[in-house]
mmCIF file of C-alpha atoms in Angstrom:
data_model
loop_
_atom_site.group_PDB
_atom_site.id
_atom_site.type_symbol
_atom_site.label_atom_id
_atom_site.label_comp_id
_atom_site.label_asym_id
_atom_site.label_seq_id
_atom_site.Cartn_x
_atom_site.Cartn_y
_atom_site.Cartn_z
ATOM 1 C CA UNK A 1 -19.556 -9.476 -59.528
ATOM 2 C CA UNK A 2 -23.207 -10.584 -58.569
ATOM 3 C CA UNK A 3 -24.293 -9.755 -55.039
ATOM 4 C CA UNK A 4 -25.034 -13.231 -53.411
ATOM 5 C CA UNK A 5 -28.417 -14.521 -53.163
ATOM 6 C CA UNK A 6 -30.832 -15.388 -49.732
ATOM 7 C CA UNK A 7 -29.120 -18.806 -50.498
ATOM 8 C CA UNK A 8 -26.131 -18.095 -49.798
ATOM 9 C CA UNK A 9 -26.765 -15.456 -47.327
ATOM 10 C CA UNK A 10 -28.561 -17.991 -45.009
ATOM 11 C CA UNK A 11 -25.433 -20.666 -45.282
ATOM 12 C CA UNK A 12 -23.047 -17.949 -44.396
ATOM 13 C CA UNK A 13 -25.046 -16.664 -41.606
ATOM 14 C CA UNK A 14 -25.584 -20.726 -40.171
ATOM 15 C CA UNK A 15 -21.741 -20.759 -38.983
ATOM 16 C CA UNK A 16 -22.329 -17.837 -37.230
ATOM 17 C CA UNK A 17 -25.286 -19.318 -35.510
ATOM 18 C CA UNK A 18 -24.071 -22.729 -34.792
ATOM 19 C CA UNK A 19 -21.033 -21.291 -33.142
ATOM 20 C CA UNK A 20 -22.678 -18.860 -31.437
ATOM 21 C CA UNK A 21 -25.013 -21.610 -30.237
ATOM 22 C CA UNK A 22 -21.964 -23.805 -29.064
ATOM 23 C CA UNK A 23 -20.380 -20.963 -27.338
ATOM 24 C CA UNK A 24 -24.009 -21.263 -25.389
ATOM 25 C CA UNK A 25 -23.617 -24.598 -24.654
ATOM 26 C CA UNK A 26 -19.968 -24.211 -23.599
ATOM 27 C CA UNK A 27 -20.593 -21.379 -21.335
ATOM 28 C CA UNK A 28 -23.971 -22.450 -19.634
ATOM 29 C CA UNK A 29 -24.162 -26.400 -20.303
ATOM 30 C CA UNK A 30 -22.630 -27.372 -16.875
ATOM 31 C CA UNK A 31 -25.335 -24.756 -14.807
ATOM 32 C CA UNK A 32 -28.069 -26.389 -17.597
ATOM 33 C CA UNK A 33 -26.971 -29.940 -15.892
ATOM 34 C CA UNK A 34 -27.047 -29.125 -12.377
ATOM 35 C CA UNK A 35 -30.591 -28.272 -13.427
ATOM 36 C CA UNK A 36 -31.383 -30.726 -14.629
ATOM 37 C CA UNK A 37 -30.017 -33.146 -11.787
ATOM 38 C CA UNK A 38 -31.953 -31.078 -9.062
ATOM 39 C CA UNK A 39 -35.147 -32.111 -11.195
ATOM 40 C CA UNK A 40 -34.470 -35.729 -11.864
ATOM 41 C CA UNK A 41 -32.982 -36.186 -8.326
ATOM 42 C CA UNK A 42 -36.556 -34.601 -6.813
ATOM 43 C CA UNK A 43 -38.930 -36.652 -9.180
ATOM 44 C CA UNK A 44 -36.789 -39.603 -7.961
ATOM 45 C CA UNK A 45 -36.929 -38.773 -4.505
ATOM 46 C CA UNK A 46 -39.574 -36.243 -4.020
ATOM 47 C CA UNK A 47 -40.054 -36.490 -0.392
ATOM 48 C CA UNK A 48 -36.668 -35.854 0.569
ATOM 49 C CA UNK A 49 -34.580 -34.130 -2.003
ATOM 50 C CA UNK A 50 -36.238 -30.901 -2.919
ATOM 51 C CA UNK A 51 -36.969 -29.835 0.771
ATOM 52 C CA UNK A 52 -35.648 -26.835 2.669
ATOM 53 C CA UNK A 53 -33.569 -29.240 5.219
ATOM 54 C CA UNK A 54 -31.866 -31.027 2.188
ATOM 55 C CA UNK A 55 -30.701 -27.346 0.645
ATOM 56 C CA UNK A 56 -29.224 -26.683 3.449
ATOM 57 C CA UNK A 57 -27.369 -29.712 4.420
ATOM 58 C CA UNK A 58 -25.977 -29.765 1.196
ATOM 59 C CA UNK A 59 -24.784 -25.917 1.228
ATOM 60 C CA UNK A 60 -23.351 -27.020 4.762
ATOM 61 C CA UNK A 61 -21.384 -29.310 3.925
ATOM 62 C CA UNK A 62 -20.095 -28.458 0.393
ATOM 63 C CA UNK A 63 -19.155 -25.129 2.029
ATOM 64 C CA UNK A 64 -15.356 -25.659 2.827
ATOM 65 C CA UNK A 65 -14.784 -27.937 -0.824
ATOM 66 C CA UNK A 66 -16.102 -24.818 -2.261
ATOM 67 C CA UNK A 67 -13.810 -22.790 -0.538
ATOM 68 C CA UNK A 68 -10.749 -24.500 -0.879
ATOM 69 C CA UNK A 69 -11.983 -25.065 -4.806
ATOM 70 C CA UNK A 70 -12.037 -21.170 -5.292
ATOM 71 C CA UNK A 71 -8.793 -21.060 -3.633
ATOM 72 C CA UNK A 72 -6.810 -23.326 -6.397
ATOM 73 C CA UNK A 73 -8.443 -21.697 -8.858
ATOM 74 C CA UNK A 74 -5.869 -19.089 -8.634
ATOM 75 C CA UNK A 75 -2.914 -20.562 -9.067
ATOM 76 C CA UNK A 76 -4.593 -22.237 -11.813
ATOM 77 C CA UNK A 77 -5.640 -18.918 -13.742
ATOM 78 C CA UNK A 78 -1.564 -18.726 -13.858
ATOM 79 C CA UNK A 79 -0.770 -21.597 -15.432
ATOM 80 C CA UNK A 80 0.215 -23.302 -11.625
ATOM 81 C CA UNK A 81 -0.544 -25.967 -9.165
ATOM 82 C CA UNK A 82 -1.268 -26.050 -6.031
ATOM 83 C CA UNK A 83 -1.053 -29.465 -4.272
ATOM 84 C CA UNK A 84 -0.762 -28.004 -0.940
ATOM 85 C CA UNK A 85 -3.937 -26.890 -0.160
ATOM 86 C CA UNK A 86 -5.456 -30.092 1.591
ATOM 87 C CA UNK A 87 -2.365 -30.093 3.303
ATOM 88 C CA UNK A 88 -3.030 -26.704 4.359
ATOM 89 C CA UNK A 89 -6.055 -27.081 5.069
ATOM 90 C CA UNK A 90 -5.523 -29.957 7.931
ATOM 91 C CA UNK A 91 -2.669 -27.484 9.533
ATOM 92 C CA UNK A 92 -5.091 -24.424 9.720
ATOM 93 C CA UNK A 93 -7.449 -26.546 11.151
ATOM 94 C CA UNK A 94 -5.271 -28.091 13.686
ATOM 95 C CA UNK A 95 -3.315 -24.815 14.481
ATOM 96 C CA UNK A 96 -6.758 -23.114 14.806
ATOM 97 C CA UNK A 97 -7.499 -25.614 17.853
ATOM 98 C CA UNK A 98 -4.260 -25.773 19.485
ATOM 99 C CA UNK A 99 -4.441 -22.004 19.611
ATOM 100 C CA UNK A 100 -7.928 -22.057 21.690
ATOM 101 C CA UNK A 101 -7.734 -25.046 22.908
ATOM 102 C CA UNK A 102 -4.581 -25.188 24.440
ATOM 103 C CA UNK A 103 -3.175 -22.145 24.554
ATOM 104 C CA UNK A 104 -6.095 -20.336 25.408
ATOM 105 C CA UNK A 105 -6.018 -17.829 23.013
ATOM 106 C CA UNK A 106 -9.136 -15.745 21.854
ATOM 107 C CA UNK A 107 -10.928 -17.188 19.272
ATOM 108 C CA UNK A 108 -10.491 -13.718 16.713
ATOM 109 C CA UNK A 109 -7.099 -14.277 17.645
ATOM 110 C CA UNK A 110 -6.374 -17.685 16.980
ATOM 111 C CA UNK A 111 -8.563 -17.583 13.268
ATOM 112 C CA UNK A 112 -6.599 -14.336 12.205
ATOM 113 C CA UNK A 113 -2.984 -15.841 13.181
ATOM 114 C CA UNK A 114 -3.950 -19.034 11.374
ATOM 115 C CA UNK A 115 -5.431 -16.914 7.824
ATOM 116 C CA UNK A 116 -2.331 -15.110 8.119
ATOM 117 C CA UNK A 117 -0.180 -17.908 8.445
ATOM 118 C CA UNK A 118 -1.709 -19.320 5.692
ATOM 119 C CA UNK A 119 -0.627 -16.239 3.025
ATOM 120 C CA UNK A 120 2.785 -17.010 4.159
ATOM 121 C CA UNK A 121 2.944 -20.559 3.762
ATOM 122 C CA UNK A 122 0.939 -19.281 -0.037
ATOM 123 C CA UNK A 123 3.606 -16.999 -0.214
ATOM 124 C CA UNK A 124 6.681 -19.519 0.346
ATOM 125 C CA UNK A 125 5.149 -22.068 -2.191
ATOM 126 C CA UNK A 126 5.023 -19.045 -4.729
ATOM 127 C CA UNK A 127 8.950 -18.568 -4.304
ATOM 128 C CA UNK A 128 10.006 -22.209 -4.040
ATOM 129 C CA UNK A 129 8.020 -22.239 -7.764
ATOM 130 C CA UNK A 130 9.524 -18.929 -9.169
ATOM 131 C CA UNK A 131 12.727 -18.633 -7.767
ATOM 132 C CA UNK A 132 13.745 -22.521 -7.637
ATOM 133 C CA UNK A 133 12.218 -22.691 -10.478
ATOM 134 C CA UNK A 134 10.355 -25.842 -9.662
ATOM 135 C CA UNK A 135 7.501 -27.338 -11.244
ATOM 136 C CA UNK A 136 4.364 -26.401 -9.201
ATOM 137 C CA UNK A 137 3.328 -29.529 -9.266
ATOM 138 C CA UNK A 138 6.280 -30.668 -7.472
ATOM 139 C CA UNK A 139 7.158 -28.078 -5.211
ATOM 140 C CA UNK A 140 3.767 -27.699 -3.556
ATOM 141 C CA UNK A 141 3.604 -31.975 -3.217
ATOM 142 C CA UNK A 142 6.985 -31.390 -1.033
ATOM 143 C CA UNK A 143 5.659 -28.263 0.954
ATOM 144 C CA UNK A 144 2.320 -30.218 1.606
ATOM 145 C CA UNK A 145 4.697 -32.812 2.607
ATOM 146 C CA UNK A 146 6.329 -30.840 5.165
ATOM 147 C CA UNK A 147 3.221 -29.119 6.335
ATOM 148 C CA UNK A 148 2.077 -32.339 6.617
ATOM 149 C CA UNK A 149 4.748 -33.438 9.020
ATOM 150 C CA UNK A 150 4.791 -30.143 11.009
ATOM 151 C CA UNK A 151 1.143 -31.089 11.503
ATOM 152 C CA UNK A 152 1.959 -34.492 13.061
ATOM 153 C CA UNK A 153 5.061 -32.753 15.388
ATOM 154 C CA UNK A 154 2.395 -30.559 17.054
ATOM 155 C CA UNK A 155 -0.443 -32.840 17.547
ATOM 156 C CA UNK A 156 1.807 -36.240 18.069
ATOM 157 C CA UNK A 157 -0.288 -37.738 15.773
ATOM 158 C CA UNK A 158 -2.922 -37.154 18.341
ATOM 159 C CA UNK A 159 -6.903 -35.453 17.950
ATOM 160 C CA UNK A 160 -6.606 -31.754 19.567
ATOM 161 C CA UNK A 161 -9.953 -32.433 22.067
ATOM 162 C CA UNK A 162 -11.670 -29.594 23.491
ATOM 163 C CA UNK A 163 -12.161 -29.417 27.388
ATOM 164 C CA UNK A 164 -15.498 -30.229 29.228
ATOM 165 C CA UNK A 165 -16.565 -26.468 28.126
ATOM 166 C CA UNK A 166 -16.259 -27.258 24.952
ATOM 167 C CA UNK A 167 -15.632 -24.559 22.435
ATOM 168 C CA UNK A 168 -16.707 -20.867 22.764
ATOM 169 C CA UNK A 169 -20.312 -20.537 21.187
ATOM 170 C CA UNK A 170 -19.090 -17.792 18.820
ATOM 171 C CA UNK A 171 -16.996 -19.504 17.815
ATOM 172 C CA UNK A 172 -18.926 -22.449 17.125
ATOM 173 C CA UNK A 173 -21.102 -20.062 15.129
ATOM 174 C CA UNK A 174 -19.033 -19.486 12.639
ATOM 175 C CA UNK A 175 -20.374 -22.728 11.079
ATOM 176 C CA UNK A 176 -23.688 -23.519 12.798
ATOM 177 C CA UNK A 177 -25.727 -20.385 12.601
ATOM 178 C CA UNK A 178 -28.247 -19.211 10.107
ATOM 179 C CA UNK A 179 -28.806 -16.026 7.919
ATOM 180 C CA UNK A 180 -32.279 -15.665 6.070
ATOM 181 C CA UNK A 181 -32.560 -19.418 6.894
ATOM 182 C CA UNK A 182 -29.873 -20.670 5.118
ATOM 183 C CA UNK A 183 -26.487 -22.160 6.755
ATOM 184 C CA UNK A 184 -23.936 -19.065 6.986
ATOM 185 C CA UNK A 185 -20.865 -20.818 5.352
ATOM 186 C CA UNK A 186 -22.853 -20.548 2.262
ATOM 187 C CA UNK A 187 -22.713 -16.757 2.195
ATOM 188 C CA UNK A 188 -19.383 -16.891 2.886
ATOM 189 C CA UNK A 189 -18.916 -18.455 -0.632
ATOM 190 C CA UNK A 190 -20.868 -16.318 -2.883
ATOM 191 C CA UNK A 191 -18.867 -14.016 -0.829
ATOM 192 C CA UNK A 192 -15.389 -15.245 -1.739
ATOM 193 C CA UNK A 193 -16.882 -16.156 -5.312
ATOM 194 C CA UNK A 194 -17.784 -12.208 -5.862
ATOM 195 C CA UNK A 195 -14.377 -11.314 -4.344
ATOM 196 C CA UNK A 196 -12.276 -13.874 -6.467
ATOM 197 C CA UNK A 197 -14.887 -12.982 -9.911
ATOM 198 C CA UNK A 198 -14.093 -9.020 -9.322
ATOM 199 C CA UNK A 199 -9.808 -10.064 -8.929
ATOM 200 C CA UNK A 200 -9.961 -11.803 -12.308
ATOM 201 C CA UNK A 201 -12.459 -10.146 -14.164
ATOM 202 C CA UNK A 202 -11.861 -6.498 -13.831
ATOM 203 C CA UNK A 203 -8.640 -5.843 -11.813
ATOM 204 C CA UNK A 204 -5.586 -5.865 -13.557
ATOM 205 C CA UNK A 205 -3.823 -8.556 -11.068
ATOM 206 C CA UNK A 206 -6.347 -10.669 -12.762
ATOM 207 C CA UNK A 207 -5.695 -9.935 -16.366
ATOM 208 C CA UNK A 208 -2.174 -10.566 -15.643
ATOM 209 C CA UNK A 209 -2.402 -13.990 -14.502
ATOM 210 C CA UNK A 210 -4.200 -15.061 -17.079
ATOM 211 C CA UNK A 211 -1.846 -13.495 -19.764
ATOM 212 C CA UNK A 212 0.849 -15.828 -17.974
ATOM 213 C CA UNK A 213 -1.091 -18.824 -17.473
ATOM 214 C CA UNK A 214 -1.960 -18.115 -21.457
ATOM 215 C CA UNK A 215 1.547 -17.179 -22.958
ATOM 216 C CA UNK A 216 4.199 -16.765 -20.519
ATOM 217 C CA UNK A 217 6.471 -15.742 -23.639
ATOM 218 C CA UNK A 218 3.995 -13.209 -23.958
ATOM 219 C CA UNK A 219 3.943 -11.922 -20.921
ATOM 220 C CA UNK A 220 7.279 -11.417 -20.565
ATOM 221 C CA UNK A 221 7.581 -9.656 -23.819
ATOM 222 C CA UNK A 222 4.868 -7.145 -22.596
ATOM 223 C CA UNK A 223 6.975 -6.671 -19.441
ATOM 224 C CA UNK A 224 4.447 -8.217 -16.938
ATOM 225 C CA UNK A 225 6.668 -9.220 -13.705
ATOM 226 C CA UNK A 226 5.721 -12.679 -14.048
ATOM 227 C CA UNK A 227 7.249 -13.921 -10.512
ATOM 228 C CA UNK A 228 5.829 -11.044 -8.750
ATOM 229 C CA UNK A 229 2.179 -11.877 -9.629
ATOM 230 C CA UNK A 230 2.107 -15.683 -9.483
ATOM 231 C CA UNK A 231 3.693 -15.268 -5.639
ATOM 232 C CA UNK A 232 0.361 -13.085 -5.052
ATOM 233 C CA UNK A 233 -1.423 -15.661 -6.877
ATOM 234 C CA UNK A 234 0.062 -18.077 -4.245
ATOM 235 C CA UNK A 235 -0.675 -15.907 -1.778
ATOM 236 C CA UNK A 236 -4.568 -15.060 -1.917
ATOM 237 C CA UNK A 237 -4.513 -19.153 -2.262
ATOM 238 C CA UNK A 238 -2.787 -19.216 0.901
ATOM 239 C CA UNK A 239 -5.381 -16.775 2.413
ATOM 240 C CA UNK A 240 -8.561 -18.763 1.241
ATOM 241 C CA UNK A 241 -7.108 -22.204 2.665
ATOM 242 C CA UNK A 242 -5.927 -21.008 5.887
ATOM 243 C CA UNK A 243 -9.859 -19.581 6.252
ATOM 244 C CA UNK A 244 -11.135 -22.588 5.314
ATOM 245 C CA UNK A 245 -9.170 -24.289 7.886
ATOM 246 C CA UNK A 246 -10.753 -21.572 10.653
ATOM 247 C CA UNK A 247 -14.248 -22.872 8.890
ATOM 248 C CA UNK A 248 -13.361 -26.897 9.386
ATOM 249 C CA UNK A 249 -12.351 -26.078 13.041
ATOM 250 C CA UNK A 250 -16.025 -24.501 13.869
ATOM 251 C CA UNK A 251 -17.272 -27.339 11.791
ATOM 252 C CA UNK A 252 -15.193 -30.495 13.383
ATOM 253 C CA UNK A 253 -14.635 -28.566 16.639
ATOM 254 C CA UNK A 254 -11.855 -31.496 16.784
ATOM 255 C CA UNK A 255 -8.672 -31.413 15.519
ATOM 256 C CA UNK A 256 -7.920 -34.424 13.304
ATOM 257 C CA UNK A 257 -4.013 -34.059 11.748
ATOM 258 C CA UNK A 258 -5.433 -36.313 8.860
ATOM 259 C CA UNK A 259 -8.542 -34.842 8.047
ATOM 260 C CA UNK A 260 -6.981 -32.459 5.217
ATOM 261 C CA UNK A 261 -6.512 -34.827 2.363
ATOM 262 C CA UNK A 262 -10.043 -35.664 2.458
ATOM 263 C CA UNK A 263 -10.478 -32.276 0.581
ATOM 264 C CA UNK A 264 -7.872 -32.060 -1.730
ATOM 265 C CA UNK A 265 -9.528 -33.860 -4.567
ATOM 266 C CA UNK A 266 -13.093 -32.357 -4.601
ATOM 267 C CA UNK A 267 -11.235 -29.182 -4.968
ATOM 268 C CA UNK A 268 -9.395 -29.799 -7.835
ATOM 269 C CA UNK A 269 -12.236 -31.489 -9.681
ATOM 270 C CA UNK A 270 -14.077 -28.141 -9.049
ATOM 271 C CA UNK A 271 -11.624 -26.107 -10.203
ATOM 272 C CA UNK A 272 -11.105 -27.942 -13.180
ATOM 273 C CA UNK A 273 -13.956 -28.353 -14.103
ATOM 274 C CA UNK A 274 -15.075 -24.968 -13.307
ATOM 275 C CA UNK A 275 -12.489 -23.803 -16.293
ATOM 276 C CA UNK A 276 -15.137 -25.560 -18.620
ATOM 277 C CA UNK A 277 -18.425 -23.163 -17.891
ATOM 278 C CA UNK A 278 -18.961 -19.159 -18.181
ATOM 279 C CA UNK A 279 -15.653 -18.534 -19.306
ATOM 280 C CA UNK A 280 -14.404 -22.122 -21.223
ATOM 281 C CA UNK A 281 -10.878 -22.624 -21.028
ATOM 282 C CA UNK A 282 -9.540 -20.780 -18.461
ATOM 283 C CA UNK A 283 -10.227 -21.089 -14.506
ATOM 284 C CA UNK A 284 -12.968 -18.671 -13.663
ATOM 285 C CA UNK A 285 -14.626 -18.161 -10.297
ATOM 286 C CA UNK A 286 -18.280 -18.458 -11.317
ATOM 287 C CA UNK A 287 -17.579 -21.417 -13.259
ATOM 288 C CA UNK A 288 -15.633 -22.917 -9.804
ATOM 289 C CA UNK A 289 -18.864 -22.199 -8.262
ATOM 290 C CA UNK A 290 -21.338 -24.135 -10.810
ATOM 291 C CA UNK A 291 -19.082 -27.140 -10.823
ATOM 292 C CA UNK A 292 -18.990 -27.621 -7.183
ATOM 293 C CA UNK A 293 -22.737 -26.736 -7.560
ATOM 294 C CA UNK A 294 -23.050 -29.462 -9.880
ATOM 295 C CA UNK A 295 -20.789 -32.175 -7.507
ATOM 296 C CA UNK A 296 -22.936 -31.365 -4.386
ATOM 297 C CA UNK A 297 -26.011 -32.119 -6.292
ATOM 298 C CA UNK A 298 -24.636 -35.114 -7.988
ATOM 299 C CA UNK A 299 -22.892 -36.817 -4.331
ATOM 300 C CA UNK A 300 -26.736 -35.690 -2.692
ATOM 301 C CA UNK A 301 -28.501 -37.102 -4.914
ATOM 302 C CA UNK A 302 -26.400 -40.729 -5.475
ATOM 303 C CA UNK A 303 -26.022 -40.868 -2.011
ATOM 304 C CA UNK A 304 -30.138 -40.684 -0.813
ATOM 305 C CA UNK A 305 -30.551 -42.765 -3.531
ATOM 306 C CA UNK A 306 -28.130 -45.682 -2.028
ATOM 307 C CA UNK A 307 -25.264 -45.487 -3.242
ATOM 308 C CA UNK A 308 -22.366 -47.471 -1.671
ATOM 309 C CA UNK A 309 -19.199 -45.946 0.209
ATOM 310 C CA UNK A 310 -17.119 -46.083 -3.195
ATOM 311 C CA UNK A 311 -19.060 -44.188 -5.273
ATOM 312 C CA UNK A 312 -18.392 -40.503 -4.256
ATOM 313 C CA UNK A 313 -14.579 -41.384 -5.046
ATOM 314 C CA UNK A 314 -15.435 -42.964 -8.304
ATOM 315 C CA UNK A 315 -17.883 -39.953 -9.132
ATOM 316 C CA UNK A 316 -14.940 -37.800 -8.184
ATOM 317 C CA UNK A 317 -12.574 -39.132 -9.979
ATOM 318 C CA UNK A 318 -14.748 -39.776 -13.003
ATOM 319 C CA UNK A 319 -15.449 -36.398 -13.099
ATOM 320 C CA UNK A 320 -11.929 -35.090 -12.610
ATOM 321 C CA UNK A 321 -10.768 -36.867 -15.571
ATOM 322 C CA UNK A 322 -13.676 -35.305 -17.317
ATOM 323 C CA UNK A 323 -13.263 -32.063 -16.663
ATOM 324 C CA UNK A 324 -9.402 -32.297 -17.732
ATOM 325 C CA UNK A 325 -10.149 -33.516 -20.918
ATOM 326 C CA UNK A 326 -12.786 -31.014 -21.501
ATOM 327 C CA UNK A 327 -10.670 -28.112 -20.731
ATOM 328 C CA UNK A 328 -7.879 -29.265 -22.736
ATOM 329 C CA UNK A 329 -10.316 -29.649 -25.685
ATOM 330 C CA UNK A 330 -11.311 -26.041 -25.163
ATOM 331 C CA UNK A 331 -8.127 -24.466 -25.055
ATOM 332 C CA UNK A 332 -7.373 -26.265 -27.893
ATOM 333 C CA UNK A 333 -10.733 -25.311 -30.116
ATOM 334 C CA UNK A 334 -9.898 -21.657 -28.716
ATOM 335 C CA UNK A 335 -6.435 -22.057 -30.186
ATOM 336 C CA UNK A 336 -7.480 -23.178 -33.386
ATOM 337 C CA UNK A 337 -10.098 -20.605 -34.401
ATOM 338 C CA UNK A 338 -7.420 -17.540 -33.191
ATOM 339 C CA UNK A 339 -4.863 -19.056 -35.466
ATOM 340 C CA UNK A 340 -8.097 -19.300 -38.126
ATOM 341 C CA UNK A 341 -8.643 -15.892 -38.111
ATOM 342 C CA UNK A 342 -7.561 -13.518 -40.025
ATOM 343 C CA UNK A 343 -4.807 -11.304 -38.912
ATOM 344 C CA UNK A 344 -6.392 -7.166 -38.891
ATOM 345 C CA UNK A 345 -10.115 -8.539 -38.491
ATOM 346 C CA UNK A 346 -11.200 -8.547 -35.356
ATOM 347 C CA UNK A 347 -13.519 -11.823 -34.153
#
């Protein structure tokens, strides 16, 4: 048989390049957008977007959405929901200021009872969903429910105010103050993103998870404790919320028993659609952190330029449905090209 010819070399070798170009696009087309929204937003408004103050409002406040989107991702990476969180999130809050507030206890106090509190509620919602055997979906809308409701026993359905001292300052600095002039809550997400990126990508709790968010038959078959590791999964979610709620307290330095479901969608959008960049088709933490990127920019930019009170739900929930159907086309197109291949030769 006659070797082929440069013709037919160069139309074998243009698969190869068009997927490995869409792979590109895939991975690094949601951090391409946000910027490229950072430059239309400045040219549109250039002498108030691109300015230091701006940066830094918007890392402020998309600090604890970021947070509590890392901390679904989780769950997610296992094939779970977790409704809960913005449930959680108000009863962290609130606990975190009846505990100084009221009960006078030290601040360090108060924020590590309330983070710990928070991997056991994580922990509960993981055995209601393994052990019940309860879809997550489900199970963590009735424990939100409930959390919910123990939120409204303590407070009465009433704000937790601070007394005419107000809150301690370091407290209050948890939030407020500055590192290399940008708002500290930021660090602490790259922070938790670096944490939550090395517990997926290279430790084997994080290989694990995604094996049974993947192919729970699989796992099983393998002889990966399946219950075990999504409770954990639960669990570091748990941890995340409950200091997220510590971060709302220092923010709010109020405690509103409703203010939790304000939260719950943003985080899910970025989670979702987080699981369509770096690593398309499964929840990853860098890709969390370039979608909430991306929705920061987006709700900054819309709302300087105008926008009305309804948009940032409509952009949210635009989005949202996005990013679902993008990362069920993913999985699918994975799915499809690992059934394609050829069993013995490796991709």
């Amino acid at each position: 048989m006659t070797p082929p010819g440069p013709g037919r070399r160069l139309l074998a070798g243009r698969p190869d390049r068009l997927g490995h170009l869409g792979h590109l696009l895939g991975a690094y087309g949601l951090l391409t957008l946000t910027v490229l929204l950072f430059i239309a937003f400045s040219l549109a408004l250039p002498d108030t977007f691109p300015t230091l103050d701006n940066i830094s409002a918007v890392l402020s406040n998309q600090s604890i959405p970021a947070a509590l989107a890392l901390g679904a991702t989780i769950p997610i990476a296992a094939g779970r929901f977790d409704l809960s969180i913005g449930y959680g999130l108000g009863l962290a809050h609130v606990m975190t200021m009846r505990l100084i507030v009221t009960h006078g206890w030290p601040w360090p106090l108060a924020c590590l009872v309330v983070v710990l509190g928070g991997a056991a509620v994580g922990g509960v919602n993981g055995v209601v969903v393994e052990y019940a055997r309860i879809d997550s979906f489900i199970a963590t809308l009735g424990t939100g429910s409930v959390m919910y409701a123990v939120t409204g026993w303590i407070t009465d359905g009433a704000r937790v105010v601070p007394g005419p001292h107000g809150l301690p300052a370091a407290f209050t600095d948890l939030y407020d103050s500055r590192f290399l002039g940008l708002p500290v809550p930021a660090f602490y997400v790259l922070a938790l993103t670096a944490v939550l990126w090395l517990l997926l990508e290279r430790l084997p709790l994080g290989r694990y998870l995604y094996v049974i968010g993947s192919n729970p038959r699989a796992a099983e078959l393998v002889g990966i404790p399946s219950r075990r590791f999504v409770i954990h999964a639960f669990t570091v979610s748990g941890v995340v919320v409950g200091g997220a709620g510590v971060l709302l307290a220092a923010q709010q330095q109020i405690g509103n028993p409703s203010v939790g479901m304000d939260y719950l969608l943003p985080a899910f959008v970025g989670a979702l659609l987080g699981s369509t960049a770096i690593r398309p088709g499964r929840a990853n933490a860098l890709g969390t952190l370039v979608a909430v990127t991306v929705l920061a920019v987006g709700l900054a930019g819309i709302g300087q330029l105008g926008a009305r009170f309804w948009v940032t739900p409509l952009f949210n929930g635009g989005t949202l449905l996005v990013a679902v159907g993008v990362a069920g086309y993913a999985a699918r197109r994975q799915l499809r090209r690992r059934r394609a291949e050829p069993s013995g030769v490796a991709p």
